[in-house]
Structure formats: structure tokens, C-alpha cells
CSV table of C-alpha atoms in Angstrom, one decimal:
chain,number,residue,atom,x,y,z
A,1,GLU,CA,-13.8,-35.6,-5.5
A,2,TYR,CA,-11.3,-33.2,-7.0
A,3,LYS,CA,-8.2,-34.4,-8.7
A,4,PHE,CA,-5.3,-31.9,-8.4
A,5,ASP,CA,-1.8,-31.8,-7.1
A,6,ILE,CA,-1.8,-29.9,-3.8
A,7,SER,CA,2.0,-29.3,-3.9
A,8,LYS,CA,1.7,-27.7,-7.4
A,9,LEU,CA,-1.2,-25.5,-6.1
A,10,TYR,CA,0.9,-24.5,-3.1
A,11,GLU,CA,3.8,-23.5,-5.4
A,12,LYS,CA,1.5,-21.3,-7.5
A,13,LEU,CA,0.0,-19.7,-4.4
A,14,TYR,CA,2.9,-19.1,-2.1
A,15,LEU,CA,6.3,-19.4,-3.8
A,16,ARG,CA,7.8,-16.2,-5.0
A,17,PRO,CA,10.9,-15.3,-6.9
A,18,ILE,CA,13.8,-14.0,-4.7
A,19,LYS,CA,13.9,-10.7,-6.6
A,20,GLU,CA,10.4,-9.9,-5.3
A,21,VAL,CA,11.3,-10.9,-1.8
A,22,ARG,CA,14.3,-8.7,-1.9
A,23,LEU,CA,12.2,-5.8,-3.3
A,24,GLU,CA,9.8,-6.3,-0.5
A,25,GLY,CA,12.6,-6.2,2.0
A,26,TYR,CA,13.8,-2.9,0.4
A,27,ILE,CA,10.3,-1.5,0.7
A,28,ALA,CA,10.1,-2.5,4.4
A,29,ASN,CA,13.5,-0.9,5.1
A,30,ASN,CA,12.7,2.4,3.2
A,31,LEU,CA,9.1,3.0,4.0
A,32,THR,CA,8.5,6.6,5.1
A,33,ILE,CA,5.9,6.9,7.9
A,34,THR,CA,4.1,10.2,8.7
A,35,ASN,CA,3.1,11.3,12.2
A,36,ASN,CA,-0.5,10.5,11.3
A,37,GLY,CA,0.2,6.9,10.2
A,38,VAL,CA,0.6,7.1,6.4
A,39,GLY,CA,3.4,4.7,5.2
A,40,TYR,CA,4.6,5.3,1.7
A,41,ILE,CA,7.4,4.7,-0.7
A,42,LYS,CA,8.2,6.0,-4.2
A,43,ILE,CA,9.6,3.2,-6.4
A,44,THR,CA,11.5,4.5,-9.4
A,45,ASP,CA,12.1,2.7,-12.7
A,46,ASN,CA,15.8,2.5,-11.7
A,47,LEU,CA,14.8,0.7,-8.5
A,48,LEU,CA,12.7,-1.8,-10.5
A,49,GLN,CA,15.6,-2.4,-12.8
A,50,ARG,CA,17.9,-2.9,-9.9
A,51,PHE,CA,15.7,-5.6,-8.5
A,52,LYS,CA,14.9,-7.0,-12.0
A,53,THR,CA,11.1,-6.6,-11.4
A,54,ASP,CA,8.4,-4.8,-13.2
A,55,ALA,CA,5.9,-2.0,-12.2
A,56,ALA,CA,3.3,-4.6,-11.3
A,57,ALA,CA,5.4,-6.2,-8.6
A,58,PRO,CA,5.0,-3.7,-5.8
A,59,GLY,CA,1.2,-3.6,-6.2
A,60,ASN,CA,1.1,-7.4,-5.8
A,61,MET,CA,2.8,-7.2,-2.4
A,62,ILE,CA,1.0,-4.2,-0.9
A,63,GLY,CA,-1.3,-6.5,1.1
A,64,ASN,CA,1.8,-7.8,2.9
A,65,PHE,CA,2.2,-4.5,4.8
A,66,ASN,CA,-1.0,-4.5,6.8
A,67,TYR,CA,0.8,-5.6,10.0
A,68,ILE,CA,2.7,-2.4,10.8
A,69,ASP,CA,1.4,-1.0,14.1
A,70,GLU,CA,2.3,2.7,13.3
A,71,VAL,CA,0.7,2.6,9.9
A,72,ILE,CA,-3.1,2.8,9.2
A,73,VAL,CA,-2.8,3.8,5.5
A,74,TRP,CA,0.0,2.6,3.2
A,75,LEU,CA,0.7,3.2,-0.4
A,76,PHE,CA,3.3,2.2,-3.0
A,77,ILE,CA,3.9,4.8,-5.7
A,78,THR,CA,5.5,3.0,-8.7
A,79,GLU,CA,6.9,4.6,-11.8
A,80,ASP,CA,5.6,2.7,-14.9
A,81,VAL,CA,7.8,3.8,-17.8
A,82,LYS,CA,6.3,1.3,-20.2
A,83,ASN,CA,2.8,2.8,-19.8
A,84,ALA,CA,4.1,6.4,-19.2
A,85,ASN,CA,2.4,6.8,-15.9
A,86,VAL,CA,2.7,6.2,-12.2
A,87,ARG,CA,0.8,3.4,-10.5
A,88,VAL,CA,-0.4,3.9,-6.9
A,89,SER,CA,-1.7,1.1,-4.7
A,90,ILE,CA,-3.3,2.2,-1.5
A,91,ARG,CA,-4.6,0.2,1.5
A,92,SER,CA,-6.2,1.2,4.8
A,93,ARG,CA,-7.0,-0.3,8.2
A,94,GLY,CA,-9.6,2.3,9.0
A,95,PRO,CA,-9.7,5.6,7.1
A,96,ILE,CA,-11.8,5.6,4.0
A,97,ILE,CA,-9.4,6.0,1.0
A,98,ASN,CA,-11.4,5.5,-2.2
A,99,THR,CA,-12.7,9.0,-2.2
A,100,VAL,CA,-9.2,10.4,-2.2
A,101,ALA,CA,-8.1,7.9,-4.9
A,102,GLU,CA,-11.0,9.0,-7.1
A,103,LYS,CA,-9.4,12.5,-7.2
A,104,TYR,CA,-6.3,11.0,-8.7
A,105,ASN,CA,-7.6,9.0,-11.7
A,106,GLY,CA,-8.5,6.1,-9.5
A,107,GLY,CA,-10.9,4.5,-7.1
A,108,GLY,CA,-11.7,1.2,-5.6
A,109,HIS,CA,-13.0,0.0,-2.3
A,110,LYS,CA,-13.2,1.9,1.0
A,111,TYR,CA,-10.0,0.2,2.3
A,112,ALA,CA,-8.3,-0.9,-1.0
A,113,SER,CA,-7.9,1.5,-3.8
A,114,GLY,CA,-5.5,2.6,-6.6
A,115,ALA,CA,-4.7,5.6,-8.7
A,116,ARG,CA,-2.8,6.6,-11.8
A,117,LEU,CA,-0.6,9.7,-11.8
A,118,LYS,CA,1.2,11.4,-14.7
A,119,GLN,CA,4.5,11.7,-12.9
A,120,LEU,CA,6.2,10.7,-9.6
A,121,ASP,CA,6.1,14.2,-8.2
A,122,ASP,CA,2.3,14.3,-8.4
A,123,ALA,CA,2.3,11.8,-5.5
A,124,ASP,CA,3.2,14.4,-2.9
A,125,ALA,CA,-0.3,16.0,-3.1
A,126,LEU,CA,-1.9,12.5,-2.8
A,127,ILE,CA,0.3,11.6,0.2
A,128,MET,CA,-0.6,14.9,1.9
A,129,GLU,CA,-4.3,14.4,1.3
A,130,LEU,CA,-4.2,10.8,2.7
A,131,ASP,CA,-2.3,12.2,5.7
A,132,LYS,CA,-5.1,14.7,6.4
A,133,VAL,CA,-7.6,11.8,6.2
A,134,CYS,CA,-5.6,9.9,8.7
A,135,GLU,CA,-5.2,12.9,11.0
A,136,LYS,CA,-9.0,13.3,11.0
A,137,TYR,CA,-9.5,9.6,11.6
A,138,ASN,CA,-7.1,9.6,14.5
A,139,LYS,CA,-8.8,12.6,16.1
A,140,GLU,CA,-12.2,11.0,15.8
A,141,LEU,CA,-10.9,7.7,17.3
A,142,LYS,CA,-9.3,9.6,20.2
A,143,GLU,CA,-12.6,11.5,20.8
A,144,LYS,CA,-14.5,8.2,20.8
A,145,LYS,CA,-12.1,6.7,23.4
A,146,GLU,CA,-12.5,9.8,25.6
A,147,ASP,CA,-16.3,9.5,25.3
A,148,CYS,CA,-16.1,5.9,26.5
A,149,LYS,CA,-14.0,6.9,29.5
A,150,ASP,CA,-16.5,9.6,30.4
A,151,GLU,CA,-19.4,7.2,30.4
A,152,ASN,CA,-17.6,4.8,32.8
């Protein structure tokens, strides 16, 4: 038998400060979505200060955005002034992303990766590359569906 307080465990697991919930709402309202299904947002240091959070906060909430129908890859690009770089958290519901992340000082799993950039502007090339990966993925998916129709 384990002796622990379930309500204290619940608090540690699920309760979040309002500043993070508000930042998450801001992200949801300001996420840019490409035609190929890449959802992204650039989070500046000024924005982090406005919400009184740090550069780690957006990366901690990236998993909460896996429910958006129009998005198959999503990334948060966060300016980290303290460490003089830009943190990128990337997630996917299909396309393999770790090979792209590896090109940008990062890596990880096929569907959950990260990267580090020197500056915020460097993110545009990463976004474009992920968009091409999604375009290819969508095309292959469409071809598979057409093949299934042909067989029936």
C-alpha cells in the first residue's frame, strides 16, 4: 500500500498558474497556420515579460495543441534572452520531424523534437522546411486514399 495524498499529487500534476493559462490562450489566438498544416508562433522576450513567464513555459504547453484539425505539425519558437538563443519545440501528428530538427542544432523523436537557433529570424527557414515536409506528407496521404478508392 502506498501512502500519499492524492489531492496534493493532483495539484502538482494539473494545476497551473493563471499566467501560463493566459499565455496558452494568447498562443491559441495568434497561431499562424500554413496551407500545408504547419502551426507556429514566434514568442518574443517582450511577450514572455508581458505574461510574466519564462522561456521554458511555451515548451511545457506544446503538447496541449495536438487537437487542432488543420494542424499536423506545430512549433513554438521562443526567444531565450537569458541563454542568448531561441528555443524551438516541435510536435507532429504524422510527418517525421526529427530529421529537420537535426539540421537546426536539435533532434529528438520522429514526432517530438526540439532545436536551438541563434536568433528569431532563423526560424523562417525551419518553418519553410517543415512546411515542405507537410506538403509531401499530405500528397502521399492523398495518393494512398486514391489507391484505396481504385482498389474498391
